[in-house]
mmCIF file of C-alpha atoms and ligand atoms in Angstrom:
data_model
loop_
_atom_site.group_PDB
_atom_site.id
_atom_site.type_symbol
_atom_site.label_atom_id
_atom_site.label_comp_id
_atom_site.label_asym_id
_atom_site.label_seq_id
_atom_site.Cartn_x
_atom_site.Cartn_y
_atom_site.Cartn_z
ATOM 1 C CA MET A 160 -11.466 -14.872 27.189
ATOM 2 C CA ASP A 161 -13.731 -16.434 24.570
ATOM 3 C CA LEU A 162 -10.915 -17.577 22.381
ATOM 4 C CA LEU A 163 -7.159 -17.884 22.698
ATOM 5 C CA LEU A 164 -4.906 -18.484 19.642
ATOM 6 C CA GLN A 165 -1.486 -19.821 20.535
ATOM 7 C CA GLY A 166 1.442 -19.659 18.183
ATOM 8 C CA ARG A 167 3.420 -17.130 16.099
ATOM 9 C CA TYR A 168 1.883 -13.765 15.434
ATOM 10 C CA CYS A 169 2.884 -10.540 13.657
ATOM 11 C CA THR A 170 0.972 -7.395 14.797
ATOM 12 C CA CYS A 171 1.783 -5.076 11.885
ATOM 13 C CA ASP A 172 0.999 -2.399 14.501
ATOM 14 C CA ALA A 173 3.073 0.810 14.361
ATOM 15 C CA GLY A 174 5.278 -0.689 11.689
ATOM 16 C CA ASP A 175 6.143 -3.868 13.703
ATOM 17 C CA VAL A 176 6.503 -6.708 11.262
ATOM 18 C CA SER A 177 8.558 -8.970 13.581
ATOM 19 C CA VAL A 178 7.340 -12.364 14.590
ATOM 20 C CA HIS A 179 6.356 -12.997 18.213
ATOM 21 C CA GLU A 180 5.578 -16.269 20.049
ATOM 22 C CA GLY A 181 2.642 -16.137 22.288
ATOM 23 C CA TYR A 182 -1.076 -15.691 22.599
ATOM 24 C CA VAL A 183 -3.854 -13.642 20.914
ATOM 25 C CA GLY A 184 -6.938 -13.546 23.121
ATOM 26 C CA VAL A 185 -10.429 -12.598 21.977
ATOM 27 C CA ALA A 186 -13.315 -11.375 24.106
ATOM 28 C CA ASP A 187 -16.637 -9.896 22.898
ATOM 29 C CA GLY A 188 -15.313 -9.795 19.313
ATOM 30 C CA ARG A 189 -12.283 -7.709 20.149
ATOM 31 C CA ILE A 190 -8.639 -8.494 20.787
ATOM 32 C CA ALA A 191 -8.418 -8.582 24.586
ATOM 33 C CA HIS A 192 -4.909 -10.081 25.092
ATOM 34 C CA LEU A 193 -1.605 -10.071 23.217
ATOM 35 C CA GLY A 194 1.612 -11.349 24.626
ATOM 36 C CA PRO A 195 3.850 -14.211 25.650
ATOM 37 C CA ASN A 196 1.715 -15.307 28.602
ATOM 38 C CA SER A 197 -1.309 -17.561 28.478
ATOM 39 C CA VAL A 198 -4.644 -16.506 29.984
ATOM 40 C CA PRO A 199 -7.699 -18.626 30.749
ATOM 41 C CA ALA A 200 -10.067 -19.029 27.784
ATOM 42 C CA ALA A 201 -13.176 -20.983 26.849
ATOM 43 C CA GLU A 202 -11.490 -22.260 23.651
ATOM 44 C CA VAL A 203 -7.813 -22.601 22.896
ATOM 45 C CA VAL A 204 -6.528 -23.079 19.326
ATOM 46 C CA GLU A 205 -2.966 -23.956 18.558
ATOM 47 C CA VAL A 206 -1.879 -22.289 15.345
ATOM 48 C CA ASP A 207 0.594 -23.634 12.804
ATOM 49 C CA GLY A 208 2.058 -20.852 10.676
ATOM 50 C CA CYS A 209 1.460 -17.272 11.502
ATOM 51 C CA ILE A 210 -1.407 -15.085 12.804
ATOM 52 C CA LEU A 211 -1.741 -11.769 10.974
ATOM 53 C CA PRO A 212 -4.353 -9.002 11.287
ATOM 54 C CA GLY A 213 -7.073 -9.609 8.643
ATOM 55 C CA LEU A 214 -5.850 -7.971 5.516
ATOM 56 C CA VAL A 215 -7.385 -4.710 4.287
ATOM 57 C CA ASP A 216 -8.102 -4.062 0.622
ATOM 58 C CA PRO A 217 -8.189 -0.231 0.479
ATOM 59 C CA HIS A 218 -9.394 0.142 -3.163
ATOM 60 C CA THR A 219 -12.008 -1.961 -4.992
ATOM 61 C CA HIS A 220 -14.821 -1.522 -7.431
ATOM 62 C CA LEU A 221 -16.378 -4.773 -6.236
ATOM 63 C CA VAL A 222 -20.008 -4.193 -7.274
ATOM 64 C CA PHE A 223 -20.626 -4.406 -10.992
ATOM 65 C CA GLY A 224 -22.375 -6.387 -13.717
ATOM 66 C CA GLY A 225 -21.099 -7.807 -17.021
ATOM 67 C CA THR A 226 -17.659 -8.719 -18.166
ATOM 68 C CA ARG A 227 -15.002 -7.051 -20.355
ATOM 69 C CA VAL A 228 -13.041 -10.124 -21.459
ATOM 70 C CA ASP A 229 -13.472 -9.340 -25.167
ATOM 71 C CA GLU A 230 -12.267 -5.807 -24.696
ATOM 72 C CA PHE A 231 -9.197 -7.023 -22.870
ATOM 73 C CA ALA A 232 -8.498 -9.367 -25.861
ATOM 74 C CA ARG A 233 -8.794 -6.384 -28.209
ATOM 75 C CA ARG A 234 -6.456 -4.256 -26.095
ATOM 76 C CA MET A 235 -3.896 -6.974 -25.808
ATOM 77 C CA ALA A 236 -4.031 -7.256 -29.673
ATOM 78 C CA GLY A 237 -2.999 -3.579 -29.772
ATOM 79 C CA GLU A 238 -6.219 -1.587 -30.016
ATOM 80 C CA ASP A 239 -6.264 1.624 -28.054
ATOM 81 C CA TYR A 240 -8.393 2.016 -24.905
ATOM 82 C CA ARG A 241 -9.749 5.311 -26.168
ATOM 83 C CA THR A 242 -10.991 3.746 -29.432
ATOM 84 C CA ILE A 243 -12.861 1.099 -27.522
ATOM 85 C CA ALA A 244 -14.238 3.712 -25.062
ATOM 86 C CA ALA A 245 -15.380 5.892 -27.990
ATOM 87 C CA GLU A 246 -17.470 2.953 -29.294
ATOM 88 C CA GLY A 247 -19.383 2.736 -25.956
ATOM 89 C CA GLY A 248 -16.864 0.306 -24.379
ATOM 90 C CA GLY A 249 -14.847 0.812 -21.212
ATOM 91 C CA ILE A 250 -16.464 2.126 -18.011
ATOM 92 C CA ALA A 251 -19.719 2.976 -19.973
ATOM 93 C CA ARG A 252 -20.129 -0.617 -20.947
ATOM 94 C CA THR A 253 -19.832 -1.789 -17.323
ATOM 95 C CA VAL A 254 -22.396 0.963 -16.421
ATOM 96 C CA ARG A 255 -24.831 -0.654 -18.836
ATOM 97 C CA GLY A 256 -24.181 -4.157 -17.513
ATOM 98 C CA THR A 257 -24.582 -2.963 -13.943
ATOM 99 C CA ARG A 258 -27.822 -1.060 -14.594
ATOM 100 C CA GLU A 259 -29.307 -4.130 -16.301
ATOM 101 C CA ALA A 260 -28.568 -6.459 -13.358
ATOM 102 C CA THR A 261 -31.017 -6.784 -10.449
ATOM 103 C CA GLU A 262 -29.842 -5.794 -7.013
ATOM 104 C CA ASP A 263 -29.763 -9.448 -5.942
ATOM 105 C CA GLU A 264 -27.743 -10.372 -8.972
ATOM 106 C CA LEU A 265 -25.278 -7.625 -8.186
ATOM 107 C CA PHE A 266 -25.049 -8.832 -4.609
ATOM 108 C CA GLU A 267 -24.451 -12.488 -5.569
ATOM 109 C CA ARG A 268 -21.535 -11.550 -7.788
ATOM 110 C CA ALA A 269 -20.115 -9.079 -5.352
ATOM 111 C CA ALA A 270 -20.453 -11.709 -2.559
ATOM 112 C CA ALA A 271 -18.494 -14.203 -4.657
ATOM 113 C CA ARG A 272 -15.717 -11.641 -5.077
ATOM 114 C CA ALA A 273 -15.716 -10.809 -1.385
ATOM 115 C CA ARG A 274 -15.416 -14.494 -0.569
ATOM 116 C CA ALA A 275 -12.458 -14.856 -2.980
ATOM 117 C CA LEU A 276 -10.708 -11.903 -1.284
ATOM 118 C CA ARG A 277 -11.528 -13.328 2.145
ATOM 119 C CA ALA A 278 -10.039 -16.714 1.211
ATOM 120 C CA GLY A 279 -6.816 -14.807 0.767
ATOM 121 C CA GLY A 280 -7.074 -13.362 4.305
ATOM 122 C CA VAL A 281 -8.875 -10.083 3.597
ATOM 123 C CA THR A 282 -11.416 -9.074 6.284
ATOM 124 C CA THR A 283 -11.968 -5.414 5.391
ATOM 125 C CA VAL A 284 -12.740 -4.093 1.936
ATOM 126 C CA GLU A 285 -13.213 -0.564 0.647
ATOM 127 C CA VAL A 286 -15.971 -0.698 -1.966
ATOM 128 C CA LYS A 287 -16.750 2.064 -4.410
ATOM 129 C CA SER A 288 -19.874 2.830 -6.361
ATOM 130 C CA GLY A 289 -19.253 4.430 -9.784
ATOM 131 C CA TYR A 290 -21.007 2.119 -12.205
ATOM 132 C CA GLY A 291 -24.443 3.588 -11.631
ATOM 133 C CA LEU A 292 -23.890 7.248 -12.470
ATOM 134 C CA SER A 293 -27.422 8.309 -11.416
ATOM 135 C CA THR A 294 -28.742 8.903 -7.942
ATOM 136 C CA ASP A 295 -30.833 5.762 -7.787
ATOM 137 C CA HIS A 296 -28.279 3.498 -9.461
ATOM 138 C CA GLU A 297 -25.406 4.779 -7.265
ATOM 139 C CA LEU A 298 -27.527 4.305 -4.113
ATOM 140 C CA ARG A 299 -28.195 0.707 -5.262
ATOM 141 C CA LEU A 300 -24.493 -0.116 -5.541
ATOM 142 C CA LEU A 301 -23.773 1.333 -2.094
ATOM 143 C CA ARG A 302 -26.641 -0.672 -0.602
ATOM 144 C CA VAL A 303 -25.183 -3.855 -2.160
ATOM 145 C CA ALA A 304 -21.769 -3.009 -0.693
ATOM 146 C CA ARG A 305 -23.195 -2.444 2.811
ATOM 147 C CA ARG A 306 -25.109 -5.766 2.573
ATOM 148 C CA LEU A 307 -21.775 -7.592 2.262
ATOM 149 C CA GLN A 308 -21.011 -6.514 5.789
ATOM 150 C CA ALA A 309 -24.653 -6.977 7.067
ATOM 151 C CA GLU A 310 -24.494 -10.563 5.909
ATOM 152 C CA GLY A 311 -21.189 -11.193 7.682
ATOM 153 C CA LEU A 312 -18.969 -11.762 4.682
ATOM 154 C CA VAL A 313 -16.354 -8.993 5.280
ATOM 155 C CA ARG A 314 -16.185 -5.598 6.936
ATOM 156 C CA VAL A 315 -16.881 -2.879 4.403
ATOM 157 C CA THR A 316 -16.199 0.786 4.052
ATOM 158 C CA THR A 317 -18.021 2.489 1.158
ATOM 159 C CA SER A 318 -16.976 5.292 -1.152
ATOM 160 C CA PHE A 319 -19.342 7.186 -3.365
ATOM 161 C CA LEU A 320 -17.787 7.520 -6.882
ATOM 162 C CA GLY A 321 -20.508 9.206 -8.907
ATOM 163 C CA ALA A 322 -17.654 11.167 -10.590
ATOM 164 C CA HIS A 323 -16.103 8.054 -12.173
ATOM 165 C CA THR A 324 -16.941 9.149 -15.720
ATOM 166 C CA VAL A 325 -19.376 11.375 -17.522
ATOM 167 C CA PRO A 326 -22.284 9.128 -18.576
ATOM 168 C CA PRO A 327 -22.605 8.776 -22.430
ATOM 169 C CA GLY A 328 -24.728 11.466 -23.970
ATOM 170 C CA ARG A 329 -24.484 13.727 -20.927
ATOM 171 C CA ASP A 330 -23.014 17.256 -20.951
ATOM 172 C CA ARG A 331 -20.138 17.217 -18.461
ATOM 173 C CA ALA A 332 -20.893 20.451 -16.715
ATOM 174 C CA SER A 333 -24.564 19.482 -16.066
ATOM 175 C CA TYR A 334 -23.359 16.008 -14.838
ATOM 176 C CA VAL A 335 -20.891 17.604 -12.351
ATOM 177 C CA ASP A 336 -23.827 19.876 -11.173
ATOM 178 C CA GLU A 337 -25.932 16.727 -10.690
ATOM 179 C CA VAL A 338 -23.213 14.946 -8.699
ATOM 180 C CA CYS A 339 -22.852 17.993 -6.404
ATOM 181 C CA ALA A 340 -26.475 18.999 -6.097
ATOM 182 C CA GLU A 341 -28.420 15.763 -6.240
ATOM 183 C CA GLN A 342 -26.272 12.558 -6.004
ATOM 184 C CA LEU A 343 -24.067 13.605 -3.118
ATOM 185 C CA PRO A 344 -26.836 15.029 -0.910
ATOM 186 C CA ALA A 345 -28.982 11.919 -1.523
ATOM 187 C CA VAL A 346 -26.104 9.534 -0.647
ATOM 188 C CA ALA A 347 -25.207 11.522 2.451
ATOM 189 C CA GLU A 348 -28.894 11.606 3.527
ATOM 190 C CA ALA A 349 -29.150 7.841 3.057
ATOM 191 C CA GLY A 350 -25.965 7.405 5.145
ATOM 192 C CA LEU A 351 -24.653 4.894 2.648
ATOM 193 C CA ALA A 352 -21.208 6.299 2.010
ATOM 194 C CA ASP A 353 -18.306 6.826 4.394
ATOM 195 C CA THR A 354 -16.081 8.519 1.817
ATOM 196 C CA CYS A 355 -16.307 10.387 -1.511
ATOM 197 C CA ASP A 356 -13.979 9.422 -4.349
ATOM 198 C CA VAL A 357 -13.416 11.194 -7.688
ATOM 199 C CA TYR A 358 -11.533 10.008 -10.767
ATOM 200 C CA CYS A 359 -9.232 12.997 -11.418
ATOM 201 C CA ASP A 360 -7.312 12.518 -14.660
ATOM 202 C CA GLY A 361 -7.039 13.693 -18.245
ATOM 203 C CA VAL A 362 -9.526 10.990 -19.310
ATOM 204 C CA ALA A 363 -11.899 11.805 -16.444
ATOM 205 C CA PHE A 364 -12.573 14.866 -14.273
ATOM 206 C CA THR A 365 -10.453 18.042 -14.090
ATOM 207 C CA LEU A 366 -8.721 19.321 -10.908
ATOM 208 C CA ALA A 367 -11.293 22.177 -10.673
ATOM 209 C CA GLU A 368 -14.210 19.682 -10.949
ATOM 210 C CA THR A 369 -12.546 17.355 -8.410
ATOM 211 C CA ARG A 370 -12.065 20.279 -5.962
ATOM 212 C CA ARG A 371 -15.713 21.288 -6.289
ATOM 213 C CA ILE A 372 -17.032 17.786 -5.770
ATOM 214 C CA LEU A 373 -14.789 16.971 -2.822
ATOM 215 C CA ALA A 374 -15.603 20.295 -1.136
ATOM 216 C CA VAL A 375 -19.316 19.500 -1.306
ATOM 217 C CA ALA A 376 -18.631 15.979 0.086
ATOM 218 C CA ARG A 377 -16.575 17.333 2.943
ATOM 219 C CA ASP A 378 -19.331 19.787 3.853
ATOM 220 C CA LEU A 379 -21.755 16.870 3.931
ATOM 221 C CA GLY A 380 -19.444 15.060 6.396
ATOM 222 C CA LEU A 381 -17.852 12.552 4.140
ATOM 223 C CA ARG A 382 -14.150 11.733 4.257
ATOM 224 C CA LEU A 383 -12.190 12.046 1.026
ATOM 225 C CA ARG A 384 -10.016 10.040 -1.381
ATOM 226 C CA ALA A 385 -9.465 10.219 -5.159
ATOM 227 C CA HIS A 386 -7.940 8.475 -8.160
ATOM 228 C CA VAL A 387 -5.081 10.771 -9.138
ATOM 229 C CA GLY A 388 -2.125 10.643 -11.471
ATOM 230 C CA GLN A 389 -3.015 7.371 -13.160
ATOM 231 C CA PHE A 390 -2.161 8.813 -16.514
ATOM 232 C CA ASP A 391 -1.725 12.573 -16.125
ATOM 233 C CA ASP A 392 -0.476 14.615 -13.192
ATOM 234 C CA LEU A 393 -3.192 17.277 -12.783
ATOM 235 C CA GLY A 394 -2.121 18.152 -9.265
ATOM 236 C CA GLY A 395 -4.744 15.986 -7.621
ATOM 237 C CA ALA A 396 -2.403 14.601 -4.916
ATOM 238 C CA GLY A 397 -1.698 18.171 -3.770
ATOM 239 C CA LEU A 398 -5.362 18.869 -3.626
ATOM 240 C CA LEU A 399 -5.968 15.732 -1.491
ATOM 241 C CA ALA A 400 -3.209 16.894 0.912
ATOM 242 C CA GLU A 401 -4.817 20.290 1.142
ATOM 243 C CA LEU A 402 -8.225 18.787 1.894
ATOM 244 C CA GLY A 403 -6.926 16.278 4.492
ATOM 245 C CA ALA A 404 -7.972 13.188 2.494
ATOM 246 C CA LEU A 405 -7.438 9.637 3.634
ATOM 247 C CA SER A 406 -5.672 8.409 0.549
ATOM 248 C CA ALA A 407 -4.423 9.298 -2.963
ATOM 249 C CA ASP A 408 -4.686 6.341 -5.273
ATOM 250 C CA HIS A 409 -2.684 5.264 -8.353
ATOM 251 C CA LEU A 410 0.080 7.911 -8.442
ATOM 252 C CA GLU A 411 1.978 6.682 -11.507
ATOM 253 C CA ALA A 412 2.360 10.431 -12.292
ATOM 254 C CA VAL A 413 2.881 12.715 -9.311
ATOM 255 C CA SER A 414 5.235 15.617 -8.556
ATOM 256 C CA ASP A 415 7.792 15.659 -5.730
ATOM 257 C CA ALA A 416 6.112 18.765 -4.227
ATOM 258 C CA ASP A 417 2.744 16.912 -4.135
ATOM 259 C CA LEU A 418 4.363 13.922 -2.457
ATOM 260 C CA ASP A 419 5.881 16.248 0.165
ATOM 261 C CA ALA A 420 2.463 17.761 0.675
ATOM 262 C CA MET A 421 0.957 14.170 1.092
ATOM 263 C CA ALA A 422 3.630 13.312 3.711
ATOM 264 C CA SER A 423 2.934 16.453 5.722
ATOM 265 C CA ALA A 424 -0.833 15.915 5.621
ATOM 266 C CA GLY A 425 -0.567 12.183 6.353
ATOM 267 C CA VAL A 426 -2.307 11.135 3.098
ATOM 268 C CA VAL A 427 -1.569 7.462 2.317
ATOM 269 C CA ALA A 428 -0.491 6.531 -1.168
ATOM 270 C CA VAL A 429 -2.513 3.541 -2.437
ATOM 271 C CA LEU A 430 -0.599 1.704 -5.162
ATOM 272 C CA LEU A 431 -2.453 -0.525 -7.603
ATOM 273 C CA PRO A 432 -0.307 -3.077 -9.393
ATOM 274 C CA GLY A 433 -3.191 -4.886 -11.010
ATOM 275 C CA ALA A 434 -4.016 -1.745 -12.997
ATOM 276 C CA TRP A 435 -0.450 -0.834 -14.000
ATOM 277 C CA ARG A 436 0.086 -4.438 -15.093
ATOM 278 C CA THR A 437 -3.135 -4.657 -17.132
ATOM 279 C CA LEU A 438 -2.505 -1.285 -18.740
ATOM 280 C CA ARG A 439 1.173 -2.113 -19.234
ATOM 281 C CA GLN A 440 2.203 1.128 -17.600
ATOM 282 C CA THR A 441 5.474 2.114 -15.954
ATOM 283 C CA PRO A 442 4.949 1.501 -12.195
ATOM 284 C CA PRO A 443 5.516 4.187 -9.564
ATOM 285 C CA ARG A 444 8.914 3.873 -7.719
ATOM 286 C CA ALA A 445 8.653 3.144 -4.022
ATOM 287 C CA GLU A 446 11.944 5.020 -3.262
ATOM 288 C CA ARG A 447 10.189 8.334 -4.107
ATOM 289 C CA PHE A 448 7.477 7.693 -1.447
ATOM 290 C CA ARG A 449 9.966 6.194 1.025
ATOM 291 C CA GLU A 450 12.372 9.149 0.795
ATOM 292 C CA ARG A 451 9.623 11.623 1.530
ATOM 293 C CA GLY A 452 7.956 9.632 4.223
ATOM 294 C CA VAL A 453 4.664 8.956 2.392
ATOM 295 C CA ALA A 454 3.049 5.817 3.808
ATOM 296 C CA MET A 455 2.316 3.219 1.116
ATOM 297 C CA ALA A 456 -0.690 0.877 0.915
ATOM 298 C CA VAL A 457 -1.490 -1.671 -1.830
ATOM 299 C CA GLY A 458 -5.000 -2.309 -3.211
ATOM 300 C CA SER A 459 -6.385 -4.791 -5.646
ATOM 301 C CA ASP A 460 -8.370 -2.210 -7.588
ATOM 302 C CA LEU A 461 -10.665 -5.177 -8.295
ATOM 303 C CA ASN A 462 -12.668 -4.030 -11.406
ATOM 304 C CA PRO A 463 -13.666 -5.589 -14.728
ATOM 305 C CA GLY A 464 -11.728 -3.193 -16.974
ATOM 306 C CA THR A 465 -8.198 -2.671 -15.652
ATOM 307 C CA SER A 466 -7.663 -5.000 -12.688
ATOM 308 C CA PRO A 467 -9.611 -8.212 -12.770
ATOM 309 C CA THR A 468 -8.135 -9.807 -9.659
ATOM 310 C CA ALA A 469 -9.423 -10.794 -6.253
ATOM 311 C CA ASP A 470 -5.926 -11.740 -4.958
ATOM 312 C CA LEU A 471 -4.556 -9.029 -2.663
ATOM 313 C CA GLY A 472 -1.427 -11.168 -1.887
ATOM 314 C CA LEU A 473 -0.629 -11.190 -5.585
ATOM 315 C CA CYS A 474 -0.889 -7.324 -5.666
ATOM 316 C CA ALA A 475 1.538 -7.149 -2.661
ATOM 317 C CA ALA A 476 3.922 -9.420 -4.508
ATOM 318 C CA LEU A 477 3.675 -7.344 -7.693
ATOM 319 C CA ALA A 478 4.235 -4.137 -5.686
ATOM 320 C CA VAL A 479 7.588 -5.636 -4.543
ATOM 321 C CA ARG A 480 8.612 -6.816 -7.994
ATOM 322 C CA ASP A 481 7.442 -3.819 -10.051
ATOM 323 C CA ALA A 482 7.615 -0.770 -7.704
ATOM 324 C CA GLY A 483 10.401 -1.836 -5.415
ATOM 325 C CA LEU A 484 8.658 -2.088 -2.119
ATOM 326 C CA THR A 485 10.424 -4.192 0.496
ATOM 327 C CA LEU A 486 8.597 -7.293 1.596
ATOM 328 C CA GLU A 487 7.952 -5.622 4.903
ATOM 329 C CA GLU A 488 6.526 -2.564 3.225
ATOM 330 C CA ALA A 489 4.247 -4.675 1.135
ATOM 331 C CA LEU A 490 3.069 -6.527 4.232
ATOM 332 C CA LEU A 491 2.294 -3.240 5.961
ATOM 333 C CA GLY A 492 0.724 -2.055 2.673
ATOM 334 C CA VAL A 493 -2.088 -4.640 2.948
ATOM 335 C CA THR A 494 -2.435 -4.399 6.758
ATOM 336 C CA ALA A 495 -1.774 -1.278 8.878
ATOM 337 C CA ASN A 496 -1.242 1.259 6.050
ATOM 338 C CA ALA A 497 -4.249 -0.116 4.173
ATOM 339 C CA GLY A 498 -6.370 0.310 7.263
ATOM 340 C CA ARG A 499 -5.254 3.906 7.505
ATOM 341 C CA ALA A 500 -6.052 4.441 3.777
ATOM 342 C CA ALA A 501 -9.456 2.874 4.276
ATOM 343 C CA GLY A 502 -10.170 5.020 7.277
ATOM 344 C CA VAL A 503 -11.071 2.043 9.509
ATOM 345 C CA GLU A 504 -9.776 0.461 12.676
ATOM 346 C CA ALA A 505 -8.271 -2.579 10.907
ATOM 347 C CA GLY A 506 -4.987 -3.931 9.706
ATOM 348 C CA ALA A 507 -3.185 -4.274 13.077
ATOM 349 C CA LEU A 508 -3.295 -6.640 16.029
ATOM 350 C CA ARG A 509 -3.860 -4.353 19.008
ATOM 351 C CA VAL A 510 -5.673 -4.865 22.270
ATOM 352 C CA GLY A 511 -9.103 -3.225 21.900
ATOM 353 C CA ALA A 512 -9.224 -3.586 18.106
ATOM 354 C CA PRO A 513 -11.839 -5.793 16.436
ATOM 355 C CA ALA A 514 -10.647 -9.435 16.357
ATOM 356 C CA ASP A 515 -10.269 -9.621 12.578
ATOM 357 C CA LEU A 516 -7.523 -12.220 12.090
ATOM 358 C CA ALA A 517 -5.967 -14.079 9.182
ATOM 359 C CA VAL A 518 -4.002 -17.251 10.014
ATOM 360 C CA PHE A 519 -1.659 -18.285 7.217
ATOM 361 C CA PRO A 520 0.066 -21.652 6.956
ATOM 362 C CA PHE A 521 3.551 -20.125 6.537
ATOM 363 C CA ALA A 522 5.747 -19.221 9.461
ATOM 364 C CA ASP A 523 7.332 -16.107 7.912
ATOM 365 C CA PRO A 524 4.672 -13.463 7.218
ATOM 366 C CA ARG A 525 6.781 -11.982 4.413
ATOM 367 C CA THR A 526 5.853 -15.120 2.429
ATOM 368 C CA LEU A 527 2.666 -13.234 1.569
ATOM 369 C CA ALA A 528 4.708 -10.811 -0.633
ATOM 370 C CA TYR A 529 7.171 -13.502 -1.742
ATOM 371 C CA ALA A 530 4.603 -15.956 -3.144
ATOM 372 C CA LEU A 531 3.411 -14.703 -6.530
ATOM 373 C CA GLY A 532 -0.243 -14.936 -5.629
ATOM 374 C CA GLY A 533 -2.307 -17.894 -4.483
ATOM 375 C CA SER A 534 -1.723 -17.462 -0.673
ATOM 376 C CA ARG A 535 -4.770 -18.872 1.115
ATOM 377 C CA ALA A 536 -5.579 -18.302 4.791
ATOM 378 C CA SER A 537 -5.927 -21.468 6.871
ATOM 379 C CA ALA A 538 -8.399 -19.645 9.083
ATOM 380 C CA VAL A 539 -10.179 -16.249 8.906
ATOM 381 C CA TYR A 540 -11.832 -14.603 11.935
ATOM 382 C CA LEU A 541 -14.250 -11.688 11.709
ATOM 383 C CA GLY A 542 -14.962 -10.075 15.042
ATOM 384 C CA GLY A 543 -13.676 -13.231 16.728
ATOM 385 C CA THR A 544 -15.939 -15.602 14.734
ATOM 386 C CA ARG A 545 -14.339 -18.042 12.356
ATOM 387 C CA VAL A 546 -15.720 -17.332 8.897
ATOM 388 C CA ALA A 547 -13.398 -19.068 6.443
ATOM 389 C CA GLY A 548 -10.277 -21.027 5.819
ATOM 390 C CA GLU A 549 -9.114 -24.600 5.718
ATOM 391 C CA PRO A 550 -6.071 -26.033 7.438
ATOM 392 C CA SER A 551 -3.296 -26.531 4.867
ATOM 393 C CA ALA A 552 0.414 -27.040 4.648
ATOM 394 C CA PRO A 553 2.631 -24.116 3.482
ATOM 395 C CA LEU A 554 3.311 -24.093 -0.246
ATOM 396 C CA TRP A 555 6.648 -22.315 0.104
HETATM 397 ZN ZN1 LIG B 712 -10.057 2.396 -9.032
#
């Protein structure tokens, strides 16, 4: 064994959120031992607090240029998002800011955000493109996302989101044609995306457009997810169930029938408290998902317009307070269920899994969803290598 952590641990595997006393052993970057008995190891670390699987953020727009502080001020003063968007604000503004930035500038900003997430215990991040909206610009964002992993910051899974919005001045039908016939094949050819995402909503793409884009993506070998039901229920969640998608994200507006379809197909619901808070929306109700057996995950939705946060623990805490998740559900929402939604082997302590670990200073892992943000990991391991964290006393 290369490394042996001794202390309390919580596996989050197969719904287990109980606390065990014992040992987590690491060999060759993977978890090689888990249990009450010690085993020989080159290095033994005694842990105060609790060892959790590295957290998984299943929904971010991490790579972008520019800021939208002034727009937020206007919206909080009562101006309508659509008025601001019609003047060239909103997503279109971030597209301009992103296109103007160099690839290195985009990387430095994205790396800072990844480090902030990691300080809160996150070791795997789903990163979307979607602020490029042309083949070259979308490829650039996906390259930046992959570089975060290549440079050892966090593990990354990438989603192509060319269908985030119709670029200003473009005809929507010709843009959807471009996404299907040019952007998606180029992204698949470059091998830069694991998943295809679409923003399916009244303010974005229709259900028919979403179906067409996701079908092309599936034929190119990408897995699928989409933003659905953020404002309007267009039936996107049902489509994702039909297509066997990994996750359906937002779901403020979704029918019971589509939730049943998601449960049958094993599509994970990704809830995004940062967005419903920033937009002052009515949150989804956890009991609807729970009753139907739909697995719930929680994402930061880190983006400059509607969810400017790099604190996944805060999002878990808001999911409890706003949507009614139990603390245990919120914990699984940023670990095992988030790993499922992201489509990666992460979010659970299990022998054979990559040794991505987050050690928190508190003894009860539910503290992550109790504390209203600000939870910092005292050590973070990526593939068994310590990458972040400073020893600290529990705040709560
Ligand atoms: Zn999003």
